[in-house]
Coordinates of C-alpha atoms in Angstrom, one line a residue:
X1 CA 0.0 0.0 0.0
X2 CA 1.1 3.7 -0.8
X3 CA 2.1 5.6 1.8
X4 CA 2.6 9.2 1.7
X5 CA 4.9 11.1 3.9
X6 CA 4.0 14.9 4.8
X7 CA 6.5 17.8 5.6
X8 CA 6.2 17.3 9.5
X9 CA 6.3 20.4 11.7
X10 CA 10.1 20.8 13.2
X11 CA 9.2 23.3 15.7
X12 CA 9.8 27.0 16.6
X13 CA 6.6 27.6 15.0
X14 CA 8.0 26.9 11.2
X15 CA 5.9 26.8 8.8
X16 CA 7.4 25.9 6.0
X17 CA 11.3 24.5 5.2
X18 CA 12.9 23.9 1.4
X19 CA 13.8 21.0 0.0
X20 CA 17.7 20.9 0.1
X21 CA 18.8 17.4 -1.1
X22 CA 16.8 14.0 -1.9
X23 CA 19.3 11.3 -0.5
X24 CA 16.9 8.8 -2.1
X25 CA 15.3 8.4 -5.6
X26 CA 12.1 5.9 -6.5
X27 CA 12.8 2.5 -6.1
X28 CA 15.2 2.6 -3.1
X29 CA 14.5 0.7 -0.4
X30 CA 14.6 2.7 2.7
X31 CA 14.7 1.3 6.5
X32 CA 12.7 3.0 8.9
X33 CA 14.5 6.5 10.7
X34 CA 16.8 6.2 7.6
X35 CA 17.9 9.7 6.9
X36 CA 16.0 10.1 3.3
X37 CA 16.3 14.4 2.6
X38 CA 17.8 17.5 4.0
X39 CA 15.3 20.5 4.7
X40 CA 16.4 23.9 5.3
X41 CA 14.3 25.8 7.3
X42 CA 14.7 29.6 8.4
X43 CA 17.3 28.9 11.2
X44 CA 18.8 25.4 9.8
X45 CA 19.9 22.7 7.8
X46 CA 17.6 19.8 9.1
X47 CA 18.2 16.2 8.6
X48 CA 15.0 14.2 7.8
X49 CA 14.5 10.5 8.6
X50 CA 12.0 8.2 7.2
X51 CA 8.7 7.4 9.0
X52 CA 8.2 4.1 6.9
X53 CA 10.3 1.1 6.2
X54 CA 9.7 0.2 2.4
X55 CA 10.0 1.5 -1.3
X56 CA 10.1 4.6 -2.7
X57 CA 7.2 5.4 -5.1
X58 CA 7.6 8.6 -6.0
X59 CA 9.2 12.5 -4.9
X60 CA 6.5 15.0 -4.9
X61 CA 9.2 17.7 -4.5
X62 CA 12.2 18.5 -6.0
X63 CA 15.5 20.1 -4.6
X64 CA 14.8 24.0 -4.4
X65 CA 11.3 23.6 -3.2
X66 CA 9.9 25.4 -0.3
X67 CA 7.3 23.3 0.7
X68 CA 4.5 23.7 4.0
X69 CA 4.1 21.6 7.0
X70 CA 1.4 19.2 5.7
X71 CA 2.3 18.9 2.5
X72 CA 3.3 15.5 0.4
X73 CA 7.0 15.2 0.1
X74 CA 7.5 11.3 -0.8
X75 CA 5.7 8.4 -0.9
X76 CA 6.6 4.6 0.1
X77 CA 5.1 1.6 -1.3
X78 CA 5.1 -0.2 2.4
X79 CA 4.5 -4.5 2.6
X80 CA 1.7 -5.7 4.6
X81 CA -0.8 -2.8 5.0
X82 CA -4.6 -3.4 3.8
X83 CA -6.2 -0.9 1.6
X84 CA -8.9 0.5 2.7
X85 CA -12.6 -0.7 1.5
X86 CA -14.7 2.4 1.3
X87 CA -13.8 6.2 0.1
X88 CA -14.8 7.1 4.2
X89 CA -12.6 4.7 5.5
X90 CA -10.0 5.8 2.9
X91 CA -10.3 9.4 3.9
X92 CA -10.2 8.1 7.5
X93 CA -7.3 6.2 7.1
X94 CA -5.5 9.1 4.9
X95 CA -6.4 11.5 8.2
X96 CA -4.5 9.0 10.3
X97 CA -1.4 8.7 7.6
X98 CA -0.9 12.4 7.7
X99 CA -0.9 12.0 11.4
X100 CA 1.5 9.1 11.3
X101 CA 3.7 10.5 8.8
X102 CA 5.1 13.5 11.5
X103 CA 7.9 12.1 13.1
X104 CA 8.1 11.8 17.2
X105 CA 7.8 14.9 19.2
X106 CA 7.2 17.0 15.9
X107 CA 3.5 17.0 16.5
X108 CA 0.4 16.7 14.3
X109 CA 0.1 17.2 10.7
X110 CA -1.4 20.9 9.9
X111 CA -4.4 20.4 7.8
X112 CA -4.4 23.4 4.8
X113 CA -6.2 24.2 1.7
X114 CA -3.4 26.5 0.1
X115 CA -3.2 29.2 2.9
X116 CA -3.7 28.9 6.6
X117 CA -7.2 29.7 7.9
X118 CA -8.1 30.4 11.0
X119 CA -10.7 28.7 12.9
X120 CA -14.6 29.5 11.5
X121 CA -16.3 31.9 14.1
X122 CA -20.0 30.0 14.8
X123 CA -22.7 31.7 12.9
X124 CA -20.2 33.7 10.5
X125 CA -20.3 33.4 6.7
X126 CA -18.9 35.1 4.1
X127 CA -20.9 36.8 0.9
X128 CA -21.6 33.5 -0.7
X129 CA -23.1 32.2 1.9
X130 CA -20.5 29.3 3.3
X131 CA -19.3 29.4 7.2
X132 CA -15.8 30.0 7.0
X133 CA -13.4 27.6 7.2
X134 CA -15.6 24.7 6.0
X135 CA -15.5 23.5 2.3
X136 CA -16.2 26.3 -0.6
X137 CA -17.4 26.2 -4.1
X138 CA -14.3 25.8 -6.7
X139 CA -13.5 29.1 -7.9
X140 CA -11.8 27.3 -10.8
X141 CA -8.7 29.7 -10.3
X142 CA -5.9 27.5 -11.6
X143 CA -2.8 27.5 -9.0
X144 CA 0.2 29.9 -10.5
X145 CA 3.7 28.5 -10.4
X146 CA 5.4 31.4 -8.6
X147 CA 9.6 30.8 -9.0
X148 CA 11.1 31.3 -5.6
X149 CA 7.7 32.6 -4.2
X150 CA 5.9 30.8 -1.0
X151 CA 2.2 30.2 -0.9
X152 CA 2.5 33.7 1.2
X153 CA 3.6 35.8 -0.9
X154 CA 6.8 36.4 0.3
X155 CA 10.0 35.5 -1.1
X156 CA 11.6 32.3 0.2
X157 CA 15.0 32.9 1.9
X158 CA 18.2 31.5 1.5
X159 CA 20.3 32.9 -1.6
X160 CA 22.6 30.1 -1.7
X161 CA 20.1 27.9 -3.3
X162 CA 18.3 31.1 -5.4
X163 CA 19.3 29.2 -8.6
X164 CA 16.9 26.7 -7.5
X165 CA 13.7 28.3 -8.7
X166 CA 11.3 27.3 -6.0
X167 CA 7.8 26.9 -7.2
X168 CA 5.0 26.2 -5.2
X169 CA 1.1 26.2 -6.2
X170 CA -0.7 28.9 -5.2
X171 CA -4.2 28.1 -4.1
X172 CA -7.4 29.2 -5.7
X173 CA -9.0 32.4 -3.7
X174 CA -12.6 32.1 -3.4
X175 CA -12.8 35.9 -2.9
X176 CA -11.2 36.5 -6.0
X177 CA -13.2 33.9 -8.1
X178 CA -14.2 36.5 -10.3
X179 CA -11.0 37.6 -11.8
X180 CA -9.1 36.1 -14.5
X181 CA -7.8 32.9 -14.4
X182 CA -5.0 33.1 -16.9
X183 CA -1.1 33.7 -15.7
X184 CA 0.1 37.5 -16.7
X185 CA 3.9 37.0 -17.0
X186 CA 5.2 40.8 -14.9
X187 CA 8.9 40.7 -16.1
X188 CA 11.3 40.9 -13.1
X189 CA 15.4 41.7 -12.8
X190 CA 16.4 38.1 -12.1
X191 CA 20.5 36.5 -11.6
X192 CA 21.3 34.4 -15.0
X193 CA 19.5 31.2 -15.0
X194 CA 16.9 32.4 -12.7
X195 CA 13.5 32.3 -14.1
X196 CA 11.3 35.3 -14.2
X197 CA 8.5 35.4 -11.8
X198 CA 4.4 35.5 -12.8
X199 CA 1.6 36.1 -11.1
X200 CA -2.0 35.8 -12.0
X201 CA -4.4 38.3 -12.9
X202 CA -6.6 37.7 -9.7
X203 CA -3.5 38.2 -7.8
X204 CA -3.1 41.7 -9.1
X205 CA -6.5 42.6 -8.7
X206 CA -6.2 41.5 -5.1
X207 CA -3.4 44.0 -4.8
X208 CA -5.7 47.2 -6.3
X209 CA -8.2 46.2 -3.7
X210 CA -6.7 48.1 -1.0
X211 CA -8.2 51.5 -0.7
X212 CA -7.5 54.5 0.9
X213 CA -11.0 54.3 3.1
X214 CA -11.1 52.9 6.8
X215 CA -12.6 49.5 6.6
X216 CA -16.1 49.0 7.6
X217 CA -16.6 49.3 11.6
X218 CA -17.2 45.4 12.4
X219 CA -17.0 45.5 16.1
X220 CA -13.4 44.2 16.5
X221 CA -10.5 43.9 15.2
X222 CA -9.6 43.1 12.1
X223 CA -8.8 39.2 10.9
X224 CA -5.2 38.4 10.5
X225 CA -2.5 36.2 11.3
X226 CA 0.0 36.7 14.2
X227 CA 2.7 37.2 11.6
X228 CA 0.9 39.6 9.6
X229 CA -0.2 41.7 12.7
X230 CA 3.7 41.7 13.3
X231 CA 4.8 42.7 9.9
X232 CA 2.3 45.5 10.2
X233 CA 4.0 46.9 13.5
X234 CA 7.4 46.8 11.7
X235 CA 5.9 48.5 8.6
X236 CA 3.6 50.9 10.6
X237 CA 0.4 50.3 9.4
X238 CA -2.7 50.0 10.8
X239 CA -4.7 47.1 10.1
X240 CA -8.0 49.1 10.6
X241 CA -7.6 50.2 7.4
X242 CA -6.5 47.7 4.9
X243 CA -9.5 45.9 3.5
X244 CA -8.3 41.9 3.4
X245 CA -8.4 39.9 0.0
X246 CA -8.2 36.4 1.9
X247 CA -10.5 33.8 2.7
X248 CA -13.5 36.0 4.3
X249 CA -11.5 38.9 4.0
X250 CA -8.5 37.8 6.2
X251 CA -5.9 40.6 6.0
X252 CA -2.7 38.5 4.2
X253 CA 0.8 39.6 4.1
X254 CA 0.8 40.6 0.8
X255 CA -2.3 43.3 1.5
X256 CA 0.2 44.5 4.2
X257 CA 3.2 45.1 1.9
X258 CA 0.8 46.2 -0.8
X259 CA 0.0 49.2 1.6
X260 CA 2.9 50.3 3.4
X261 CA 4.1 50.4 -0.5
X262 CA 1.7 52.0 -2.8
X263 CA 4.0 52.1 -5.9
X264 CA 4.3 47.7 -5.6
X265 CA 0.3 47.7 -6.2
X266 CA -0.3 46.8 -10.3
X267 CA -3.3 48.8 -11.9
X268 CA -4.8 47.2 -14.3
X269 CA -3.6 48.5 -17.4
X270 CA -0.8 48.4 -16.3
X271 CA -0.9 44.5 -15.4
X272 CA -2.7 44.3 -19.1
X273 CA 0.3 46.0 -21.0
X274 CA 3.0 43.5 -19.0
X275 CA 0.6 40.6 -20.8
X276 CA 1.9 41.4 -24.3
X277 CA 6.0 40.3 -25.3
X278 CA 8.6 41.8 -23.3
X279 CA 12.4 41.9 -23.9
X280 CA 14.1 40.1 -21.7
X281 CA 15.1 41.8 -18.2
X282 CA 18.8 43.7 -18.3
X283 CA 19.9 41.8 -15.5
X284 CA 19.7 38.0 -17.5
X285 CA 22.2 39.0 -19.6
X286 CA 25.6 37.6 -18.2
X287 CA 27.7 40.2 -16.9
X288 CA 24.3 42.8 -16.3
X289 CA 24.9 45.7 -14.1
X290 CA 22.3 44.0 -11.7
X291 CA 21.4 40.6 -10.5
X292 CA 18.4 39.6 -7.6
X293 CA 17.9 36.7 -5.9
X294 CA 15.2 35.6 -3.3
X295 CA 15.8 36.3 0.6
X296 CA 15.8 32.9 1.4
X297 CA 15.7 31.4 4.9
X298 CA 18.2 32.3 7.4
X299 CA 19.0 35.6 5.5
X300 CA 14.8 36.3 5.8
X301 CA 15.0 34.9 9.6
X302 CA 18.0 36.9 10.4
X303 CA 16.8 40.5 8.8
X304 CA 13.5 40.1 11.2
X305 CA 15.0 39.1 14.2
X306 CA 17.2 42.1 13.6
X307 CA 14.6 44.5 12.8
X308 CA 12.5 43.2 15.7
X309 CA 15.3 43.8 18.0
X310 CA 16.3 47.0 16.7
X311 CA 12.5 48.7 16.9
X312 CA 12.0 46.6 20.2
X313 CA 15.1 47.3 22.7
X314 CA 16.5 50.3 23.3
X315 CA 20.1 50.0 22.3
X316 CA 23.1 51.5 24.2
X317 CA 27.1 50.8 23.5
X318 CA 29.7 51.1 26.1
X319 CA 33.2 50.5 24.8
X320 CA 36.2 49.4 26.5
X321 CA 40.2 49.6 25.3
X322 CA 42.1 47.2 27.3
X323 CA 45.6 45.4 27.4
X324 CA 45.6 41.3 27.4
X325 CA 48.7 40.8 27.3
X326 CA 48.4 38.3 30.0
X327 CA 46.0 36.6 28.4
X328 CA 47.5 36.1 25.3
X329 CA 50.4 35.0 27.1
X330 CA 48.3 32.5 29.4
X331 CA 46.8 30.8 25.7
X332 CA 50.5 30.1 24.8
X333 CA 51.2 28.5 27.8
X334 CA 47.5 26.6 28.1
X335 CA 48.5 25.3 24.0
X336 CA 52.3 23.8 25.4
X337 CA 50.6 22.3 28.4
X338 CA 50.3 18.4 28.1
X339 CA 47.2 18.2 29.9
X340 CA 45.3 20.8 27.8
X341 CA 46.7 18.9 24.9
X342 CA 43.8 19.0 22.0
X343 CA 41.6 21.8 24.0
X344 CA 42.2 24.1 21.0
X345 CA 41.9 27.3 23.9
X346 CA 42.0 30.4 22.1
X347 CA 40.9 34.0 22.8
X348 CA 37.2 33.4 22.3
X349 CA 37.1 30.5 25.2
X350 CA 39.0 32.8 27.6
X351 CA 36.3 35.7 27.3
X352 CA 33.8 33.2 27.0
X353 CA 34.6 32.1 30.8
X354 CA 35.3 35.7 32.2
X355 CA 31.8 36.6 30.9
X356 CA 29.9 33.9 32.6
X357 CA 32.5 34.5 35.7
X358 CA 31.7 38.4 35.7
X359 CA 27.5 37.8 35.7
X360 CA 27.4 36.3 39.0
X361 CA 28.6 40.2 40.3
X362 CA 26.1 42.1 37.7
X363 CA 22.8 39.5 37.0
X364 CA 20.9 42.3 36.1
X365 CA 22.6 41.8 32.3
X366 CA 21.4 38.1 32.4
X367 CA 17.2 39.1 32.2
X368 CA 14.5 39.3 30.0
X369 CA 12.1 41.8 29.4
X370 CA 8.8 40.0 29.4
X371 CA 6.0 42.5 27.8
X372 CA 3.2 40.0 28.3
X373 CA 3.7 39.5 31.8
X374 CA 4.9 42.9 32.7
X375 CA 8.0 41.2 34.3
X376 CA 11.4 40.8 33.8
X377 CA 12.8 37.1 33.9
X378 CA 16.1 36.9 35.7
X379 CA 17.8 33.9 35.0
X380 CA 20.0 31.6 37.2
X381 CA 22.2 29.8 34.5
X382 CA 24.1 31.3 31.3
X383 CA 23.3 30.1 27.8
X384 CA 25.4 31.2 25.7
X385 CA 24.9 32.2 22.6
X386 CA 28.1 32.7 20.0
X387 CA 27.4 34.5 16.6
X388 CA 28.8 32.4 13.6
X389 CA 29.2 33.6 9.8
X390 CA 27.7 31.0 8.0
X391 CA 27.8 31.0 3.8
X392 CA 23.8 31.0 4.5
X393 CA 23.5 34.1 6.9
X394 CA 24.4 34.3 10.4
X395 CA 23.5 31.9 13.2
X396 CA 23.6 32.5 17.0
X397 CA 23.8 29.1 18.5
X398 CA 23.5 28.5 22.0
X399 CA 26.1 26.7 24.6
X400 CA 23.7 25.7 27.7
X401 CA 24.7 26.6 31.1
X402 CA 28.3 27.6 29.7
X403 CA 28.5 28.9 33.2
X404 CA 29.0 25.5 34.7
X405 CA 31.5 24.6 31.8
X406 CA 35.6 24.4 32.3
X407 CA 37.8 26.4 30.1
X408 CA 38.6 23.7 28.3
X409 CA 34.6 22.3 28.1
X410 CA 34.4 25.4 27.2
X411 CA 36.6 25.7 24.2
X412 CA 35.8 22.5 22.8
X413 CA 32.0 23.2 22.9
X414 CA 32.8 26.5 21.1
X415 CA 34.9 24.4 18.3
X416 CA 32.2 22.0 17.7
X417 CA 28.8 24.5 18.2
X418 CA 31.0 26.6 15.3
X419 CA 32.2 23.6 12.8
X420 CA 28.5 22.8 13.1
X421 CA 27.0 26.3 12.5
X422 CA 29.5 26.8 8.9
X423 CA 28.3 23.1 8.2
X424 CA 24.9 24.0 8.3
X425 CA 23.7 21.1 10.8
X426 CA 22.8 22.7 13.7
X427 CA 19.6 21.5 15.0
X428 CA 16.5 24.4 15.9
X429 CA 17.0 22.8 19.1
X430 CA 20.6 24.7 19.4
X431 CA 19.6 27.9 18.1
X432 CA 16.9 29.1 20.6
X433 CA 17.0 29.9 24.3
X434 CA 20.3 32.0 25.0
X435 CA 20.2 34.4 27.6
X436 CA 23.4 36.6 26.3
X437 CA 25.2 36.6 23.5
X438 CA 29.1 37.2 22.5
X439 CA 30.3 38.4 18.6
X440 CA 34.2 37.6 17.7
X441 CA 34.6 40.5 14.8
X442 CA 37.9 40.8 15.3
X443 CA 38.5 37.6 13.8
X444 CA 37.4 39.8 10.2
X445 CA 39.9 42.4 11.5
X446 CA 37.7 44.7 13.2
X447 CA 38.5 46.8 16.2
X448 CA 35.0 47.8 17.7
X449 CA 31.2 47.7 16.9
X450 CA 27.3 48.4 18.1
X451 CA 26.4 45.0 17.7
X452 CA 22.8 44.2 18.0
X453 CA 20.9 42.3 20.2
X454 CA 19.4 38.7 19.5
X455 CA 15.9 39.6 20.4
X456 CA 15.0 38.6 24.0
X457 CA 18.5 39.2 25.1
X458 CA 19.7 42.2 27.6
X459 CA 23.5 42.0 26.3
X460 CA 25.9 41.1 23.7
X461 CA 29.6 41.1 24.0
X462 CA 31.8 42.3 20.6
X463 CA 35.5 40.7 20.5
X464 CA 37.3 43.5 18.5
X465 CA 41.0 42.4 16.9
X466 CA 43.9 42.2 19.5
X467 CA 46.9 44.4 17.9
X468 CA 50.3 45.3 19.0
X469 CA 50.4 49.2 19.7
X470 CA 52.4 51.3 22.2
X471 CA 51.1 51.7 25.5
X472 CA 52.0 52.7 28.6
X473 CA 53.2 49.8 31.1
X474 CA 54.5 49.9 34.1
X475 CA 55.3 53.3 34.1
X476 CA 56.9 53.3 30.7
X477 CA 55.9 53.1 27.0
X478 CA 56.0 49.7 25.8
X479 CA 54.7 47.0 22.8
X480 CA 51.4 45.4 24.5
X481 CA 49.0 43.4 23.0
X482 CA 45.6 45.7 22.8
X483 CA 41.9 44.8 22.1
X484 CA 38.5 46.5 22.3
X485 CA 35.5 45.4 24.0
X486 CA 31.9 46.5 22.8
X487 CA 29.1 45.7 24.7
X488 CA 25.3 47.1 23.7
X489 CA 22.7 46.1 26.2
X490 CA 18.6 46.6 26.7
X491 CA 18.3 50.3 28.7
X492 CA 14.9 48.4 29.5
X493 CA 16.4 46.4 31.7
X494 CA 20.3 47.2 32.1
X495 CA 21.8 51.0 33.5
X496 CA 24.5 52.6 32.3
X497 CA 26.6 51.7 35.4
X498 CA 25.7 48.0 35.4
X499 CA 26.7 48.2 31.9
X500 CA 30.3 49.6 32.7
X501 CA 30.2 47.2 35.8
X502 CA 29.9 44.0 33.9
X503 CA 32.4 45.1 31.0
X504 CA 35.4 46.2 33.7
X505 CA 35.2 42.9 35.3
X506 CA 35.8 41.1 32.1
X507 CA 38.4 43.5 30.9
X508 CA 40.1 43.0 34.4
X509 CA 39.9 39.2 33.8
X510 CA 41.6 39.8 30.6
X511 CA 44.2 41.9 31.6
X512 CA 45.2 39.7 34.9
X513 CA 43.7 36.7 34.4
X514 CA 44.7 35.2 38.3
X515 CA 41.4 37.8 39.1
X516 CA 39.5 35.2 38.1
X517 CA 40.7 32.7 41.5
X518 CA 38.4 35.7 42.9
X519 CA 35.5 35.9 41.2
X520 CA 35.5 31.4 41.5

């Protein structure tokens, strides 16, 4: 019997991840929890094992595809399982696949017609008469292939695999059932390769919806998604008046953009003129002036985290020039030292451990500013959470309670979080939960920063390059080994003075590293 494996949820509230790599092809015989893909999703490169044991019948997907929890992704022709004998018990038994299909601990399979809907309110229906969220007439729409475009509207991240041309299906609006149904090819400047993207004409109707007007009073708020209601805050608009082309007039992301950008809306004639012959954009000419490629996964994950945290937390930067000699001294001695033999102890390690040592005398920078609850979390333990350049966007993995950690645990938990972070296997489960956050820039050469902060966080710690310069030593003038410490932290939650506090006691680590037998 055919069974179908569905994109399962991996957590962190994804909903959707791209097909990376197939390590199978039809006709394989697969074991069961036999790694079968890789899936990228907005924070990483996720290893996917098989739910069945059998053979493989067919790849719904293909590499480059950004797919949605829920959806097919391969199917297995699995020994010993009884068809079912009626279309009820086969839609039964096809509920239960789609449940069985997610993998342990990953939860149940979202059910979706194209979009996500939310739940039908009791008594509500929508102009033609059908109670939201249950079954609607066929508004014979054909779906659009959209290259590189998600069911959402928004372009999937990741520019590494933008030659991939991602294509999913977008589903047939009921509200816009009345618009065109054939494809209007809008010419776009695209890399080489990279095939130019097309929407339907319902789709740019949808956009020439939104008006100018309030929206009609209804007695709450209006209907939209958590997400959307977020992108609106980062945009600034206000949701009260953007009329919704969705399912029942749910506001979408793309009415969102669509308003806070005018100019990005299509009129008509214009959308009919883009249906004749175009020349070919400027930019798919090899050696164009410009090139674009889709924001793709942890690029897209990163620039909202960032934007979040920016508009969020109020930034301040204190900076600190200090001499570690010692230190630099103490790593040479650590590396010749038999029993460190293999630790790999390097700058990063050694500020590592005088930042954990240096939070037990300030906690203040080791909170959380809870807006829900009108608290502030203080935390007992230090997760640590190390910014790595990645060729897919920057990660902030997470060491857990590095504060209970040896130097040398320390160092060789850095090595390995790191060499997984540029591999691109480290699991969602490592990249959430840190409570403060260190940046090694002077590894590119740089001497100081305003780094920002990983949202939730109160602090972040920037490494800027150590350099020999002249400076004064005892009295005298004299070669020392220099760096620059950068810390921005949350005003919300951390003064100026505790600021100062925290980043003295790690430069005085760094500078006389036998402090720390006092801080133990």
């Amino acid at each position: 019997m055919i069974k179908v494996f569905r994109l399962p949820d991996l957590g962190e509230g994804l909903t959707e991840s791209e097909i990376v790599a197939w390590r199978i092809a039809p006709g394989d015989t697969v074991e069961l929890n036999q790694l079968i893909a890789d899936v990228e999703t907005a924070k990483a490169v996720v290893e996917l094992p098989s739910p069945f044991a059998g053979v493989v019948s067919e790849l719904h997907q293909q590499p480059g595809t950004v797919v949605h929890v829920g959806e097919p992704i391969v199917s297995f022709e699995v020994a010993g399982a009884e068809a079912a004998s009626s279309a009820s018990s086969s839609r039964e038994e096809g509920e239960a696949q789609g449940r069985q299909a997610n993998l342990v601990g990953y939860g149940p399979a979202v059910e979706r017609g194209g979009r996500p809907q939310r739940r039908a309110r009791a008594g509500a229906t929508d102009a033609t008469g059908v109670v939201p969220g249950t079954a609607a007439p066929d508004a014979g729409a054909p779906g659009v292939a959209v290259p590189g475009v998600a069911a959402h509207g928004v372009a999937a991240p990741d520019a590494a695999a933008s030659d991939a041309g991602a294509r999913v299906a977008a589903a047939p609006d009921p509200a816009a059932s009345g618009a065109a149904a054939s494809a209007v090819p809008v010419p776009d400047v695209a890399a080489p390769d990279v095939p130019s993207r097309s929407v339907s004409a319902s789709a740019s109707a949808s956009l020439a919806t939104v008006s100018d007007s309030p929206s009609p009073v209804s007695g709450e708020r209006p209907r939209s998604t958590p997400p959307v209601r977020a992108l609106a805050r980062s945009l600034g608009v206000d949701l009260t008046r953007v009329t919704g082309t969705g399912p029942t007039g749910l506001i979408t992301r793309e009415d969102v953009e669509a308003w806070a950008e005018p100019a990005r809306a299509v009129p008509a004639e214009a959308a009919q003129s883009r249906a004749e012959p175009a020349a070919p954009p400027a930019a798919s000419v090899p050696g164009a002036r410009e090139s674009r490629s889709p924001i793709r996964s942890v690029r897209k994950h990163t620039a909202e985290a960032m934007v979040r945290s920016a508009f969020t937390a109020p930034h301040a930067t204190e900076f600190l020039t200090v001499d570690v000699t010692p230190t630099v001294e103490l790593i040479e001695v650590l590396k010749r030292d038999r029993s460190f033999a293999g630790a790999r102890i390097g700058i990063l390690a050694v500020v590592a451990k005088a930042l954990c040592l240096a939070v037990a005398r300030t906690p203040e920078v080791n909170t959380r500013w809870d807006e829900a609850a009108a608290e502030i979390v203080q935390f007992h333990y230090v997760n640590l959470g190390i910014a790595a350049a990645t060729p897919r966007g920057l990660l902030v993995p997470t060491i857990t309670d590095a504060d209970r950690l040896s130097l040398a645990d320390l160092a060789a938990a850095l090595a390995e979080l790191t060499a997984a972070a540029r591999a691109g296997t480290t699991s969602p489960a490592a990249l959430r939960g840190g409570t403060l956050s260190i940046t090694n820039i002077g590894f590119f050469g740089i001497d100081a920063g305003t780094p920002i902060l990983p949202p939730g966080e109160a602090v972040i710690l920037a490494i800027g390059a150590i350099r020999p310069r002249p400076w004064e030593y005892r009295g005298e003038i004299a070669l020392r080994q220099v760096m620059t410490l950068s810390l921005s932290f949350d005003h919300r939650l951390v003064d100026g003075e505790q600021g100062a506090r925290f980043l003295t006691d790690i430069a005085g680590i760094l500078a006389n590293p036998g402090l720390a037998l006092t801080l133990l």
